[in-house]
mmCIF file of C-alpha atoms and ligand atoms in Angstrom:
data_model
loop_
_atom_site.group_PDB
_atom_site.id
_atom_site.type_symbol
_atom_site.label_atom_id
_atom_site.label_comp_id
_atom_site.label_asym_id
_atom_site.label_seq_id
_atom_site.Cartn_x
_atom_site.Cartn_y
_atom_site.Cartn_z
ATOM 1 C CA MET A 26 3.043 -15.924 11.108
ATOM 2 C CA ALA A 27 0.178 -13.849 12.024
ATOM 3 C CA ILE A 28 -2.148 -11.308 10.690
ATOM 4 C CA ARG A 29 -2.138 -8.081 12.749
ATOM 5 C CA LYS A 30 -4.675 -5.367 12.926
ATOM 6 C CA ILE A 31 -4.606 -2.409 10.647
ATOM 7 C CA VAL A 32 -4.869 0.629 12.406
ATOM 8 C CA THR A 33 -6.965 3.637 11.099
ATOM 9 C CA GLN A 34 -7.001 7.297 10.452
ATOM 10 C CA GLY A 35 -7.423 8.906 13.737
ATOM 11 C CA ASP A 36 -5.115 6.621 15.521
ATOM 12 C CA ASP A 37 -1.917 8.483 16.958
ATOM 13 C CA ARG A 38 0.484 5.920 15.765
ATOM 14 C CA LEU A 39 -0.273 6.884 12.047
ATOM 15 C CA SER A 40 1.289 10.488 12.916
ATOM 16 C CA LYS A 41 4.567 9.649 14.476
ATOM 17 C CA LYS A 42 7.949 9.802 13.029
ATOM 18 C CA CYS A 43 9.158 5.944 13.016
ATOM 19 C CA ARG A 44 12.550 4.983 14.178
ATOM 20 C CA THR A 45 15.294 3.600 12.103
ATOM 21 C CA VAL A 46 15.826 -0.323 12.351
ATOM 22 C CA THR A 47 19.065 -0.983 13.587
ATOM 23 C CA ASP A 48 18.761 -4.919 14.653
ATOM 24 C CA PHE A 49 17.922 -7.028 11.767
ATOM 25 C CA ASN A 50 16.939 -9.925 14.207
ATOM 26 C CA GLN A 51 14.186 -12.673 14.431
ATOM 27 C CA ARG A 52 11.911 -9.881 15.823
ATOM 28 C CA LEU A 53 12.042 -7.654 12.398
ATOM 29 C CA HIS A 54 11.748 -11.059 10.544
ATOM 30 C CA ASP A 55 8.604 -11.732 12.136
ATOM 31 C CA LEU A 56 7.319 -8.330 11.748
ATOM 32 C CA LEU A 57 8.029 -8.465 7.872
ATOM 33 C CA ASP A 58 6.311 -11.959 7.769
ATOM 34 C CA ASP A 59 3.215 -10.768 9.721
ATOM 35 C CA MET A 60 3.210 -7.689 7.580
ATOM 36 C CA LYS A 61 3.190 -9.577 4.526
ATOM 37 C CA GLU A 62 0.435 -11.852 5.566
ATOM 38 C CA THR A 63 -1.545 -8.871 6.610
ATOM 39 C CA LEU A 64 -1.167 -7.226 3.227
ATOM 40 C CA THR A 65 -2.097 -10.367 1.247
ATOM 41 C CA GLU A 66 -5.103 -10.569 3.506
ATOM 42 C CA ALA A 67 -6.078 -7.194 3.090
ATOM 43 C CA GLN A 68 -5.782 -7.164 -0.882
ATOM 44 C CA GLY A 69 -3.669 -4.036 -0.509
ATOM 45 C CA VAL A 70 -0.607 -2.957 -2.704
ATOM 46 C CA GLY A 71 1.631 -1.586 0.282
ATOM 47 C CA LEU A 72 1.830 -1.705 4.056
ATOM 48 C CA ALA A 73 4.115 0.298 6.534
ATOM 49 C CA ALA A 74 4.601 -0.938 10.036
ATOM 50 C CA PRO A 75 2.977 2.205 11.628
ATOM 51 C CA GLN A 76 -0.261 0.863 10.116
ATOM 52 C CA VAL A 77 0.126 -2.226 12.346
ATOM 53 C CA GLY A 78 1.115 -0.017 15.302
ATOM 54 C CA VAL A 79 4.662 -0.695 15.169
ATOM 55 C CA LEU A 80 6.969 2.511 14.905
ATOM 56 C CA ARG A 81 9.720 1.390 12.753
ATOM 57 C CA ARG A 82 10.958 2.268 9.219
ATOM 58 C CA VAL A 83 9.536 -0.928 7.523
ATOM 59 C CA VAL A 84 7.422 -1.362 4.614
ATOM 60 C CA VAL A 85 6.092 -4.227 2.322
ATOM 61 C CA ILE A 86 5.017 -3.742 -0.998
ATOM 62 C CA ALA A 87 3.091 -6.044 -3.421
ATOM 63 C CA GLY A 88 5.117 -6.367 -6.620
ATOM 64 C CA GLU A 89 3.962 -7.572 -9.985
ATOM 65 C CA ASP A 90 5.163 -10.977 -9.467
ATOM 66 C CA GLU A 91 4.477 -13.482 -6.272
ATOM 67 C CA ASP A 92 7.356 -11.870 -4.500
ATOM 68 C CA MET A 93 6.735 -8.995 -1.990
ATOM 69 C CA LEU A 94 9.251 -6.426 -1.779
ATOM 70 C CA GLU A 95 10.553 -5.727 1.762
ATOM 71 C CA LEU A 96 11.938 -2.437 2.538
ATOM 72 C CA VAL A 97 13.786 -1.359 5.611
ATOM 73 C CA ASN A 98 14.824 1.973 6.324
ATOM 74 C CA PRO A 99 13.829 2.892 2.625
ATOM 75 C CA ARG A 100 15.066 6.454 1.361
ATOM 76 C CA ILE A 101 14.051 8.261 -1.761
ATOM 77 C CA LEU A 102 17.330 9.008 -3.800
ATOM 78 C CA GLU A 103 15.707 10.535 -7.042
ATOM 79 C CA GLN A 104 12.434 11.175 -8.560
ATOM 80 C CA SER A 105 11.283 12.649 -11.773
ATOM 81 C CA GLY A 106 8.092 13.530 -13.934
ATOM 82 C CA GLU A 107 4.425 13.500 -12.497
ATOM 83 C CA GLN A 108 1.352 11.676 -12.627
ATOM 84 C CA SER A 109 -2.098 12.102 -11.199
ATOM 85 C CA GLY A 110 -4.403 9.295 -10.167
ATOM 86 C CA PRO A 111 -6.743 8.169 -7.531
ATOM 87 C CA GLU A 112 -5.114 6.761 -4.353
ATOM 88 C CA GLY A 113 -6.292 4.780 -1.465
ATOM 89 C CA CYS A 114 -5.048 3.579 1.905
ATOM 90 C CA LEU A 115 -5.920 0.385 4.004
ATOM 91 C CA SER A 116 -6.026 3.000 7.084
ATOM 92 C CA VAL A 117 -8.570 4.999 5.269
ATOM 93 C CA PRO A 118 -10.678 2.020 4.022
ATOM 94 C CA GLY A 119 -13.478 2.620 1.239
ATOM 95 C CA LYS A 120 -12.246 6.251 0.390
ATOM 96 C CA TRP A 121 -9.970 7.569 -2.652
ATOM 97 C CA GLY A 122 -8.678 10.725 -3.237
ATOM 98 C CA MET A 123 -6.562 12.293 -6.494
ATOM 99 C CA VAL A 124 -2.867 12.638 -5.466
ATOM 100 C CA THR A 125 -0.100 13.830 -7.725
ATOM 101 C CA ARG A 126 3.186 12.160 -7.401
ATOM 102 C CA PRO A 127 6.597 11.847 -9.317
ATOM 103 C CA ASN A 128 6.010 9.386 -12.078
ATOM 104 C CA PHE A 129 9.433 7.798 -11.605
ATOM 105 C CA VAL A 130 11.197 7.236 -8.267
ATOM 106 C CA ARG A 131 14.589 5.417 -7.345
ATOM 107 C CA ILE A 132 15.013 4.538 -3.810
ATOM 108 C CA GLU A 133 17.530 2.480 -1.457
ATOM 109 C CA ALA A 134 16.525 0.438 1.317
ATOM 110 C CA GLN A 135 18.002 -2.434 3.622
ATOM 111 C CA ASP A 136 16.899 -6.034 3.261
ATOM 112 C CA ARG A 137 15.793 -8.107 6.358
ATOM 113 C CA TYR A 138 19.421 -9.027 6.806
ATOM 114 C CA GLY A 139 20.690 -5.297 6.688
ATOM 115 C CA ASP A 140 22.313 -5.242 3.419
ATOM 116 C CA TRP A 141 21.529 -2.147 1.046
ATOM 117 C CA PHE A 142 20.167 -2.437 -2.231
ATOM 118 C CA GLU A 143 18.550 0.040 -4.873
ATOM 119 C CA VAL A 144 15.147 -0.294 -6.593
ATOM 120 C CA GLU A 145 13.302 1.935 -9.130
ATOM 121 C CA GLY A 146 9.770 2.181 -10.220
ATOM 122 C CA GLU A 147 7.289 3.981 -12.537
ATOM 123 C CA GLU A 148 3.811 4.802 -12.238
ATOM 124 C CA LEU A 149 1.806 2.617 -9.569
ATOM 125 C CA MET A 150 5.267 1.461 -7.909
ATOM 126 C CA ALA A 151 6.587 5.069 -7.899
ATOM 127 C CA ARG A 152 3.388 6.102 -6.279
ATOM 128 C CA CYS A 153 3.361 3.083 -3.777
ATOM 129 C CA PHE A 154 7.116 4.087 -2.774
ATOM 130 C CA CYS A 155 6.233 7.692 -2.060
ATOM 131 C CA HIS A 156 2.866 6.695 -0.191
ATOM 132 C CA GLU A 157 4.524 4.246 2.002
ATOM 133 C CA ILE A 158 7.652 6.262 2.762
ATOM 134 C CA GLU A 159 5.387 9.083 3.814
ATOM 135 C CA HIS A 160 3.767 6.857 6.390
ATOM 136 C CA LEU A 161 7.010 6.253 8.036
ATOM 137 C CA ASP A 162 7.265 10.154 8.768
ATOM 138 C CA GLY A 163 3.649 10.220 10.115
ATOM 139 C CA HIS A 164 1.980 11.500 7.106
ATOM 140 C CA LEU A 165 -0.999 10.163 5.297
ATOM 141 C CA TYR A 166 -2.021 10.947 1.318
ATOM 142 C CA VAL A 167 -5.213 12.607 2.669
ATOM 143 C CA GLU A 168 -2.970 15.585 3.462
ATOM 144 C CA HIS A 169 -2.538 16.037 -0.339
ATOM 145 C CA ILE A 170 -6.239 16.221 -1.600
ATOM 146 C CA ASP A 171 -9.004 18.595 -0.961
ATOM 147 C CA HIS A 172 -11.692 16.002 -0.686
ATOM 148 C CA PHE A 173 -12.520 12.194 -1.204
ATOM 149 C CA LEU A 174 -13.665 11.351 -4.552
ATOM 150 C CA THR A 175 -17.307 10.468 -5.010
ATOM 151 C CA GLU A 176 -18.534 7.283 -6.724
ATOM 152 C CA GLU A 177 -19.223 9.684 -10.002
ATOM 153 C CA GLU A 178 -15.732 10.989 -9.972
ATOM 154 C CA LEU A 179 -14.081 7.454 -9.707
ATOM 155 C CA ASP A 180 -16.329 6.144 -12.542
ATOM 156 C CA ALA A 181 -15.561 9.074 -14.550
ATOM 157 C CA TYR A 182 -11.998 8.755 -13.973
ATOM 158 C CA TYR A 183 -11.882 4.910 -14.923
ATOM 159 C CA ALA A 184 -13.878 5.368 -17.782
ATOM 160 C CA GLU A 185 -11.720 8.069 -19.145
ATOM 161 C CA GLN A 186 -8.627 5.888 -18.653
ATOM 162 C CA GLU A 187 -10.510 2.926 -20.691
ATOM 163 C CA ALA A 188 -11.157 5.455 -23.450
ATOM 164 C CA GLN A 189 -7.443 6.467 -23.695
ATOM 165 C CA GLU A 190 -6.479 2.667 -23.481
ATOM 166 C CA GLU A 191 -8.694 2.004 -26.564
ATOM 167 C CA GLU A 192 -7.151 4.890 -28.454
ATOM 168 C CA LYS A 193 -3.616 3.523 -28.171
HETATM 169 ZN ZN1 LIG B 210 -1.190 3.952 3.377
#
């Protein structure tokens, strides 16, 4: 396994449509393993293959437990509700923007052996599915925002979240 370099905004490969994976071979397994190691090292929530310069429809997501989710050729099947929150991206380091996403998303994807499965998520996971699948079509979350959040705006957002938590 190896840590791969994460490319950042401005790199051509982040604006390309990625190709469907058709060979579930060792090369794909190496890519998935490297992406998982790279995501862990970067302490991110999700990573799409174009972020390491590979134009294939492959995503890894850090789940709630130790196991990471591997998504090959993921597609959104269903989405509902709405949430707004600060979103960041390993390819746009140190910046955050307010993005509105569906609050619930159900997707289907193939595993590293080519078997299809379905998975659903709410809140952060739903946000993550949308964000990563957009990467595969050459889009970044920054296309949804009108400005990057300032420190003050971020602080105010988290203070408000905390206050809401205490009320519960
Ligand atoms: Zn991203």
